[in-house]
Coordinates of N, CA and C in Angstrom, one line a residue:
M1385 N 7.4 -55.8 7.4 CA 7.6 -54.4 7.2 C 7.7 -53.8 8.6
R1386 N 8.7 -53.0 8.8 CA 9.0 -52.4 10.1 C 8.1 -51.2 10.3
R1387 N 7.5 -51.1 11.5 CA 6.6 -50.0 11.8 C 7.4 -48.9 12.5
V1388 N 7.2 -47.7 12.0 CA 7.9 -46.5 12.6 C 7.2 -46.1 13.8
Q1389 N 7.9 -45.9 14.9 CA 7.4 -45.5 16.2 C 7.6 -44.0 16.3
W1390 N 6.5 -43.2 16.4 CA 6.6 -41.8 16.5 C 6.5 -41.4 18.0
T1391 N 7.5 -40.7 18.5 CA 7.5 -40.2 19.8 C 6.9 -38.9 19.8
K1392 N 6.5 -38.4 21.0 CA 5.9 -37.1 21.1 C 6.9 -36.0 20.6
G1393 N 8.2 -36.2 20.9 CA 9.2 -35.2 20.5 C 9.3 -35.2 19.0
S1394 N 9.3 -36.4 18.3 CA 9.5 -36.4 16.9 C 8.3 -35.8 16.2
R1395 N 7.1 -36.1 16.7 CA 5.9 -35.5 16.1 C 5.9 -34.0 16.1
Y1396 N 6.4 -33.5 17.3 CA 6.5 -32.0 17.4 C 7.5 -31.4 16.4
F1397 N 8.7 -32.1 16.3 CA 9.7 -31.6 15.3 C 9.2 -31.6 13.9
V1398 N 8.5 -32.7 13.5 CA 7.9 -32.7 12.1 C 6.9 -31.6 11.9
A1399 N 6.1 -31.4 12.9 CA 5.0 -30.3 12.8 C 5.7 -29.0 12.7
L1400 N 6.7 -28.8 13.5 CA 7.5 -27.5 13.5 C 8.1 -27.3 12.1
L1401 N 8.7 -28.3 11.6 CA 9.4 -28.3 10.3 C 8.4 -27.9 9.2
M1402 N 7.2 -28.6 9.2 CA 6.2 -28.3 8.2 C 5.7 -26.9 8.3
G1403 N 5.6 -26.4 9.5 CA 5.2 -25.0 9.7 C 6.2 -24.0 9.2
I1404 N 7.5 -24.3 9.3 CA 8.5 -23.5 8.7 C 8.4 -23.5 7.2
I1405 N 8.2 -24.6 6.6 CA 8.2 -24.7 5.2 C 7.0 -24.0 4.6
I1406 N 5.8 -24.1 5.3 CA 4.6 -23.4 4.9 C 4.8 -21.9 5.0
T1407 N 5.4 -21.5 6.1 CA 5.6 -20.0 6.3 C 6.6 -19.5 5.2
A1408 N 7.6 -20.3 4.9 CA 8.6 -19.8 3.9 C 8.0 -19.6 2.5
H1409 N 7.0 -20.4 2.2 CA 6.4 -20.3 0.9 C 5.2 -19.4 0.8
K1410 N 4.7 -18.9 2.0 CA 3.6 -18.0 2.0 C 4.0 -16.6 1.5
P1411 N 3.3 -16.1 0.5 CA 3.7 -14.8 0.0 C 3.4 -13.7 1.0
V1412 N 4.3 -12.8 1.2 CA 4.2 -11.7 2.1 C 4.0 -10.4 1.3
R1413 N 3.0 -9.7 1.6 CA 2.7 -8.4 0.9 C 3.1 -7.3 1.8
Q1414 N 4.1 -6.5 1.4 CA 4.5 -5.4 2.2 C 3.6 -4.2 2.0
K1415 N 3.3 -3.5 3.0 CA 2.4 -2.4 2.9 C 3.2 -1.1 3.0
W1416 N 2.8 -0.1 2.2 CA 3.4 1.2 2.2 C 3.1 1.9 3.5
T1417 N 4.1 2.5 4.2 CA 3.9 3.3 5.4 C 4.4 4.7 5.2
R1418 N 3.9 5.6 6.1 CA 4.2 7.0 6.0 C 5.7 7.2 6.1
K1419 N 6.4 6.4 6.9 CA 7.8 6.6 7.2 C 8.6 6.4 5.9
M1420 N 8.1 5.6 5.0 CA 8.8 5.3 3.8 C 9.1 6.5 2.9
Y1421 N 8.3 7.5 3.1 CA 8.5 8.8 2.3 C 9.9 9.3 2.7
E1422 N 10.3 9.1 3.9 CA 11.6 9.6 4.3 C 12.8 8.8 3.7
E1423 N 12.5 7.6 3.3 CA 13.5 6.6 2.8 C 13.7 6.6 1.3
H1424 N 12.7 7.2 0.6 CA 12.8 7.0 -0.9 C 12.6 8.4 -1.6
D1425 N 13.2 8.4 -2.8 CA 12.9 9.5 -3.8 C 12.3 8.8 -4.9
Y1426 N 12.0 9.5 -6.0 CA 11.2 8.9 -7.1 C 12.0 7.8 -7.8
K1427 N 13.3 7.9 -7.8 CA 14.2 6.9 -8.4 C 14.2 5.6 -7.7
S1428 N 14.3 5.6 -6.4 CA 14.3 4.4 -5.6 C 12.9 3.8 -5.5
F1429 N 11.9 4.7 -5.4 CA 10.5 4.2 -5.4 C 10.2 3.4 -6.6
A1430 N 10.7 3.8 -7.8 CA 10.4 3.1 -9.0 C 11.0 1.7 -9.1
K1431 N 12.0 1.5 -8.3 CA 12.6 0.1 -8.3 C 12.0 -0.8 -7.3
L1432 N 11.1 -0.3 -6.4 CA 10.5 -1.2 -5.4 C 9.5 -2.2 -6.0
P1433 N 9.6 -3.5 -5.6 CA 8.6 -4.5 -6.1 C 7.2 -4.1 -5.9
M1434 N 6.9 -3.5 -4.7 CA 5.5 -3.1 -4.4 C 5.0 -2.1 -5.4
A1435 N 5.9 -1.2 -5.9 CA 5.4 -0.1 -6.8 C 5.1 -0.7 -8.2
N1436 N 5.7 -1.9 -8.5 CA 5.6 -2.5 -9.8 C 4.7 -3.7 -9.8
Q1437 N 3.9 -3.9 -8.7 CA 2.9 -4.9 -8.7 C 1.6 -4.5 -9.3
V1438 N 0.9 -5.4 -9.9 CA -0.4 -5.1 -10.6 C -1.4 -4.8 -9.5
I1439 N -2.2 -3.7 -9.7 CA -3.2 -3.4 -8.8 C -4.4 -4.4 -8.8
D1440 N -4.7 -4.9 -7.6 CA -5.9 -5.7 -7.4 C -7.0 -4.8 -6.9
F1441 N -7.9 -4.5 -7.8 CA -9.0 -3.5 -7.5 C -9.9 -4.0 -6.4
N1442 N -9.8 -5.3 -6.0 CA -10.6 -5.8 -4.9 C -9.8 -5.7 -3.6
D1443 N -8.6 -5.3 -3.7 CA -7.8 -5.2 -2.4 C -6.7 -4.2 -2.7
I1444 N -7.1 -2.9 -2.7 CA -6.1 -1.8 -3.0 C -5.4 -1.3 -1.8
D1445 N -4.1 -1.1 -2.0 CA -3.3 -0.5 -1.0 C -3.3 1.0 -1.3
Y1446 N -4.3 1.8 -0.8 CA -4.4 3.2 -1.1 C -3.2 4.0 -0.7
A1447 N -2.6 3.7 0.4 CA -1.4 4.4 0.8 C -0.3 4.3 -0.3
L1448 N -0.2 3.1 -0.9 CA 0.8 2.9 -1.9 C 0.4 3.6 -3.2
L1449 N -0.8 3.6 -3.6 CA -1.3 4.3 -4.8 C -1.1 5.8 -4.6
N1450 N -1.4 6.3 -3.5 CA -1.1 7.8 -3.2 C 0.3 8.1 -3.3
A1451 N 1.2 7.2 -2.8 CA 2.6 7.4 -2.9 C 3.1 7.4 -4.3
A1452 N 2.6 6.5 -5.1 CA 2.9 6.4 -6.5 C 2.6 7.7 -7.3
I1453 N 1.5 8.3 -7.0 CA 1.2 9.5 -7.6 C 2.1 10.6 -7.2
F1454 N 2.4 10.6 -5.9 CA 3.4 11.6 -5.3 C 4.7 11.5 -6.0
Y1455 N 5.3 10.3 -6.2 CA 6.6 10.2 -6.8 C 6.5 10.4 -8.3
A1456 N 5.4 10.0 -9.0 CA 5.3 10.3 -10.4 C 5.3 11.8 -10.6
T1457 N 4.7 12.6 -9.7 CA 4.7 14.0 -9.8 C 6.1 14.6 -9.6
N1458 N 6.9 14.1 -8.6 CA 8.3 14.6 -8.5 C 9.2 14.2 -9.6
W1459 N 8.8 13.1 -10.3 CA 9.6 12.7 -11.5 C 9.4 13.8 -12.6
Q1460 N 8.2 14.3 -12.7 CA 7.9 15.3 -13.7 C 8.6 16.6 -13.3
R1461 N 8.6 16.9 -12.0 CA 9.3 18.1 -11.6 C 10.8 18.1 -11.9
D1462 N 11.4 16.9 -11.6 CA 12.8 16.7 -11.9 C 13.1 16.9 -13.4
K1463 N 12.3 16.3 -14.2 CA 12.4 16.4 -15.7 C 12.4 17.9 -16.2
H1464 N 11.7 18.7 -15.4 CA 11.5 20.1 -15.8 C 12.3 21.1 -14.9
Y1465 N 13.4 20.5 -14.2 CA 14.3 21.3 -13.4 C 13.7 22.0 -12.3
Q1466 N 12.7 21.4 -11.6 CA 12.1 22.0 -10.4 C 12.5 21.1 -9.2
K1467 N 12.6 21.7 -8.1 CA 13.0 20.9 -6.8 C 11.8 20.0 -6.5
P1468 N 12.1 18.8 -6.0 CA 11.1 17.9 -5.6 C 10.2 18.4 -4.4
L1469 N 9.0 18.1 -4.5 CA 8.1 18.5 -3.4 C 8.2 17.6 -2.2
R1470 N 8.0 18.1 -1.0 CA 8.1 17.3 0.2 C 6.7 16.7 0.5
Y1471 N 6.7 15.5 1.1 CA 5.5 14.9 1.5 C 4.8 15.5 2.7
S1472 N 3.5 15.7 2.6 CA 2.7 16.2 3.7 C 1.5 15.2 3.9
A1473 N 1.5 14.7 5.1 CA 0.4 13.8 5.5 C -0.9 14.5 5.6
A1474 N -0.9 15.8 6.0 CA -2.1 16.6 6.1 C -2.7 16.9 4.7
L1475 N -1.8 17.1 3.7 CA -2.3 17.3 2.3 C -2.8 16.0 1.7
E1476 N -2.1 14.9 2.1 CA -2.6 13.6 1.6 C -4.0 13.3 2.2
K1477 N -4.2 13.7 3.4 CA -5.5 13.4 4.0 C -6.6 14.3 3.3
A1478 N -6.3 15.5 3.1 CA -7.3 16.4 2.4 C -7.5 15.9 1.0
A1479 N -6.5 15.4 0.3 CA -6.6 14.9 -1.1 C -7.4 13.6 -1.1
F1480 N -7.1 12.7 -0.3 CA -7.7 11.4 -0.2 C -9.2 11.5 0.1
E1481 N -9.5 12.3 1.1 CA -10.9 12.5 1.5 C -11.7 13.1 0.4
H1482 N -11.1 14.1 -0.3 CA -11.9 14.7 -1.4 C -12.2 13.7 -2.5
S1483 N -11.2 12.9 -2.9 CA -11.4 11.8 -3.9 C -12.5 10.9 -3.4
K1484 N -12.4 10.5 -2.2 CA -13.4 9.5 -1.6 C -14.8 10.2 -1.7
D1485 N -14.9 11.4 -1.3 CA -16.2 12.1 -1.4 C -16.7 12.2 -2.8
M1486 N -15.8 12.4 -3.8 CA -16.3 12.5 -5.2 C -16.9 11.2 -5.6
V1487 N -16.2 10.1 -5.2 CA -16.7 8.8 -5.6 C -18.0 8.4 -4.9
Q1488 N -18.0 8.6 -3.6 CA -19.2 8.2 -2.8 C -20.4 9.1 -3.0
H1489 N -20.2 10.3 -3.3 CA -21.3 11.3 -3.5 C -21.6 11.6 -5.0
N1490 N -20.8 10.9 -5.9 CA -21.1 11.0 -7.3 C -21.0 12.4 -7.9
F1491 N -19.9 13.1 -7.7 CA -19.6 14.4 -8.3 C -18.2 14.4 -8.7
F1492 N -17.8 15.4 -9.6 CA -16.4 15.6 -10.0 C -16.2 17.1 -10.1
S1493 N -15.6 17.6 -9.1 CA -15.5 19.1 -9.0 C -14.5 19.5 -7.9
H1494 N -14.0 20.7 -8.1 CA -13.2 21.3 -6.9 C -14.1 21.8 -5.9
T1495 N -15.4 22.0 -6.2 CA -16.4 22.4 -5.3 C -17.2 21.2 -4.7
S1496 N -17.2 21.0 -3.4 CA -17.8 19.9 -2.8 C -19.1 20.2 -2.2
P1497 N -20.1 19.3 -2.3 CA -21.4 19.6 -1.6 C -21.3 19.3 -0.1
I1498 N -20.2 18.7 0.4 CA -20.0 18.3 1.8 C -19.8 19.6 2.7
K1499 N -20.6 19.7 3.7 CA -20.4 20.9 4.6 C -19.1 20.9 5.2
G1500 N -18.4 22.1 5.2 CA -17.1 22.2 5.7 C -16.0 21.9 4.8
R1501 N -16.3 21.3 3.6 CA -15.3 20.8 2.7 C -15.6 21.4 1.3
E1502 N -16.3 22.6 1.3 CA -16.8 23.1 0.0 C -15.7 23.5 -1.0
T1503 N -14.6 24.0 -0.5 CA -13.5 24.5 -1.4 C -12.2 23.8 -1.0
H1504 N -11.2 23.8 -1.9 CA -10.0 23.2 -1.6 C -9.2 23.8 -0.4
D1505 N -9.3 25.1 -0.3 CA -8.6 25.8 0.9 C -9.3 25.4 2.2
K1506 N -10.6 25.2 2.2 CA -11.3 24.7 3.4 C -10.8 23.3 3.8
R1507 N -10.7 22.5 2.8 CA -10.3 21.1 3.0 C -8.9 21.0 3.5
I1508 N -8.0 21.8 2.9 CA -6.6 21.8 3.3 C -6.5 22.4 4.8
R1509 N -7.2 23.5 5.0 CA -7.1 24.1 6.4 C -7.7 23.1 7.4
A1510 N -8.7 22.4 7.1 CA -9.3 21.4 8.0 C -8.4 20.3 8.4
A1511 N -7.4 20.0 7.4 CA -6.4 19.0 7.7 C -5.3 19.5 8.5
G1512 N -5.2 20.8 8.7 CA -4.2 21.3 9.6 C -3.2 22.3 9.0
V1513 N -3.3 22.6 7.7 CA -2.4 23.5 7.0 C -3.1 24.9 6.9
S1514 N -2.4 25.9 7.3 CA -3.1 27.3 7.3 C -2.2 28.3 6.6
G1515 N -2.9 29.2 5.8 CA -2.2 30.3 5.2 C -1.4 29.9 4.0
G1516 N -0.8 30.9 3.3 CA 0.1 30.6 2.2 C -0.5 30.2 0.9
Y1517 N 0.3 29.8 0.0 CA -0.2 29.3 -1.3 C -0.8 27.9 -1.2
M1518 N -1.9 27.7 -1.8 CA -2.6 26.4 -1.9 C -3.1 26.1 -3.3
G1519 N -3.1 24.9 -3.7 CA -3.6 24.5 -5.0 C -4.1 23.1 -5.0
E1520 N -4.9 22.8 -6.0 CA -5.4 21.4 -6.1 C -5.6 21.0 -7.6
N1521 N -5.3 19.8 -7.9 CA -5.6 19.1 -9.2 C -6.5 18.0 -8.9
I1522 N -7.4 17.7 -9.8 CA -8.3 16.5 -9.7 C -8.3 15.8 -11.1
A1523 N -8.5 14.5 -11.1 CA -8.6 13.8 -12.3 C -9.3 12.5 -12.1
Y1524 N -9.8 11.9 -13.2 CA -10.3 10.5 -13.1 C -9.7 9.7 -14.3
H1525 N -9.6 8.4 -14.0 CA -8.9 7.5 -15.0 C -9.6 6.2 -15.0
S1526 N -10.0 5.7 -16.1 CA -10.7 4.5 -16.2 C -9.9 3.3 -15.7
H1527 N -10.5 2.2 -15.2 CA -9.8 1.1 -14.7 C -9.1 0.3 -15.9
V1528 N -7.9 0.0 -15.7 CA -7.1 -0.8 -16.6 C -6.2 -1.7 -15.8
T1529 N -5.8 -2.8 -16.4 CA -4.9 -3.7 -15.7 C -3.5 -3.0 -15.7
N1530 N -3.0 -2.6 -14.6 CA -1.8 -1.8 -14.5 C -1.1 -1.9 -13.2
T1531 N 0.1 -1.5 -13.1 CA 0.8 -1.5 -11.8 C 0.5 -0.2 -11.1
Y1532 N 0.9 -0.1 -9.9 CA 0.7 1.1 -9.1 C 1.4 2.3 -9.8
L1533 N 2.7 2.0 -10.1 CA 3.5 3.1 -10.7 C 3.0 3.5 -12.0
N1534 N 2.7 2.6 -12.9 CA 2.2 3.0 -14.2 C 0.8 3.7 -14.2
Q1535 N 0.0 3.2 -13.3 CA -1.3 3.9 -13.2 C -1.1 5.4 -12.7
A1536 N -0.2 5.6 -11.8 CA 0.1 6.9 -11.3 C 0.7 7.8 -12.4
K1537 N 1.6 7.2 -13.2 CA 2.3 8.0 -14.3 C 1.2 8.4 -15.3
K1538 N 0.2 7.6 -15.6 CA -0.8 7.9 -16.6 C -1.7 9.1 -16.0
I1539 N -2.0 9.0 -14.7 CA -2.8 10.1 -14.1 C -2.0 11.4 -14.2
V1540 N -0.8 11.4 -13.8 CA 0.1 12.6 -13.8 C 0.3 13.1 -15.2
A1541 N 0.5 12.2 -16.2 CA 0.6 12.6 -17.6 C -0.6 13.3 -18.1
G1542 N -1.8 12.9 -17.6 CA -3.0 13.6 -18.0 C -3.0 15.1 -17.5
W1543 N -2.5 15.2 -16.2 CA -2.4 16.6 -15.7 C -1.4 17.4 -16.4
M1544 N -0.3 16.8 -16.8 CA 0.8 17.5 -17.5 C 0.3 18.0 -18.9
N1545 N -0.7 17.3 -19.4 CA -1.2 17.7 -20.8 C -2.2 18.8 -20.7
S1546 N -2.5 19.3 -19.4 CA -3.5 20.4 -19.2 C -2.7 21.6 -18.6
P1547 N -2.7 22.7 -19.3 CA -1.9 23.9 -18.8 C -2.1 24.3 -17.4
G1548 N -3.4 24.3 -16.9 CA -3.6 24.7 -15.5 C -3.0 23.7 -14.5
H1549 N -3.3 22.4 -14.8 CA -2.8 21.4 -13.9 C -1.3 21.3 -13.9
R1550 N -0.7 21.5 -15.1 CA 0.7 21.4 -15.3 C 1.4 22.6 -14.5
Q1551 N 0.7 23.7 -14.5 CA 1.3 24.9 -13.8 C 1.4 24.6 -12.3
N1552 N 0.3 23.9 -11.8 CA 0.4 23.5 -10.3 C 1.5 22.6 -10.1
I1553 N 1.7 21.6 -10.9 CA 2.7 20.6 -10.7 C 4.1 21.2 -10.7
L1554 N 4.3 22.1 -11.6 CA 5.7 22.7 -11.8 C 5.9 24.0 -11.1
S1555 N 4.9 24.5 -10.3 CA 5.0 25.8 -9.7 C 6.2 25.8 -8.6
S1556 N 6.9 26.9 -8.6 CA 7.9 27.1 -7.6 C 7.4 27.7 -6.3
H1557 N 6.1 28.0 -6.3 CA 5.5 28.5 -5.1 C 5.3 27.4 -4.0
Y1558 N 5.1 26.2 -4.5 CA 4.8 25.1 -3.6 C 6.0 24.4 -3.1
Q1559 N 5.9 23.9 -1.8 CA 7.0 23.1 -1.3 C 6.5 21.7 -0.8
Y1560 N 5.2 21.6 -0.6 CA 4.6 20.4 -0.1 C 3.5 19.8 -1.0
L1561 N 3.4 18.5 -0.9 CA 2.4 17.8 -1.8 C 1.8 16.6 -1.0
G1562 N 0.5 16.4 -1.2 CA -0.1 15.2 -0.7 C -1.1 14.7 -1.8
C1563 N -1.1 13.5 -2.1 CA -1.9 12.9 -3.2 C -2.9 11.9 -2.6
G1564 N -4.1 11.8 -3.2 CA -5.0 10.8 -2.7 C -5.9 10.4 -3.8
A1565 N -6.0 9.1 -4.0 CA -6.9 8.5 -5.0 C -7.9 7.5 -4.4
Y1566 N -9.0 7.4 -5.0 CA -10.1 6.5 -4.5 C -10.7 5.8 -5.7
V1567 N -11.0 4.6 -5.6 CA -11.5 3.8 -6.7 C -13.0 3.6 -6.7
G1568 N -13.7 4.0 -7.8 CA -15.1 3.8 -7.9 C -15.4 2.5 -8.7
K1569 N -16.6 2.4 -9.2 CA -17.0 1.2 -9.9 C -16.3 1.1 -11.2
Y1570 N -16.2 2.3 -11.9 CA -15.6 2.3 -13.3 C -14.3 3.0 -13.4
S1571 N -14.0 3.9 -12.5 CA -12.8 4.7 -12.6 C -12.1 5.0 -11.3
T1572 N -10.9 5.5 -11.4 CA -10.1 5.9 -10.3 C -10.1 7.5 -10.3
V1573 N -10.5 8.1 -9.2 CA -10.6 9.5 -9.0 C -9.4 9.9 -8.2
A1574 N -8.6 10.9 -8.6 CA -7.4 11.3 -7.9 C -7.4 12.8 -7.6
T1575 N -6.7 13.2 -6.5 CA -6.6 14.6 -6.1 C -5.2 14.8 -5.7
Q1576 N -4.6 16.0 -6.1 CA -3.4 16.5 -5.6 C -3.6 17.7 -4.8
N1577 N -3.1 17.9 -3.6 CA -3.1 19.1 -2.9 C -1.7 19.7 -2.7
F1578 N -1.5 21.0 -3.0 CA -0.2 21.6 -2.9 C -0.3 22.7 -1.9
S1579 N 0.9 23.0 -1.3 CA 1.0 24.1 -0.4 C 2.4 24.6 -0.2
D1580 N 2.6 25.8 0.3 CA 4.0 26.2 0.6 C 4.4 26.0 2.0
R1581 N 3.5 25.4 2.8 CA 3.8 25.0 4.2 C 3.0 23.7 4.6
D1582 N 3.4 23.1 5.7 CA 2.8 21.9 6.1 C 2.1 22.2 7.4
A1583 N 1.3 21.2 7.9 CA 0.7 21.2 9.2 C 1.8 21.2 10.3
P1584 N 1.5 21.7 11.5 CA 2.5 21.7 12.6 C 2.9 20.3 12.9
A1585 N 4.2 20.1 13.2 CA 4.7 18.7 13.5 C 3.9 18.1 14.7
S1586 N 3.4 18.9 15.6 CA 2.7 18.4 16.7 C 1.3 17.9 16.4
K1587 N 0.8 18.2 15.2 CA -0.6 17.7 14.9 C -0.6 16.3 14.4
E1588 N -1.4 15.5 15.0 CA -1.6 14.1 14.6 C -2.5 14.0 13.4
I1589 N -2.0 13.4 12.4 CA -2.7 13.2 11.1 C -3.1 11.7 11.0
V1590 N -4.4 11.5 11.0 CA -5.0 10.1 10.8 C -5.7 10.0 9.5
I1591 N -5.3 9.1 8.7 CA -6.0 8.9 7.4 C -6.7 7.5 7.4
D1592 N -8.0 7.5 7.2 CA -8.7 6.3 7.1 C -8.8 5.8 5.6
Y1593 N -8.0 4.8 5.3 CA -7.9 4.4 3.9 C -9.0 3.4 3.5
R1594 N -10.0 3.3 4.3 CA -11.1 2.4 3.9 C -12.0 3.0 2.8

């Protein structure tokens, strides 16, 4: 039996080839980024593989879940002949932080016990949006095995079945929207913040999705 002689170069080539094969088969999970709001409307978002992946409640892409609620809202506006709302990072920040507060401090209300965040207008102003029309919707939804998009559609459908929440979603007073959801032990709590204006372009908006 002939013995194969491995040179240093051949060993390196085989190792490199194996590395390429392993990398090619390793699943890559794309993350939602803020810039993607500029690239998609609700129709193109609905076709994205990431939007149609099942939510892993142990590893949630909160930015993606927030985006799904945003686009599900604009889908409803289109169905009712209203112009789509524009994305606001400042409003997303206010919405996400309120949902997170409700989960972590065990309350469900537009009125928060957190100092400086007592009312929706205070929360929106703190994020950088001042004056004008402002509104807020909140909801909770029990955990189910669902995709990001379907979970968002169910949350928005619940709002659409409530006259006051529906009025906010379809209002012509608003031009901007930011959505934020946070997952608790048994349910997902979601917030929408609406405004007729956005934070100044010069203001840096940082959202901590942890």
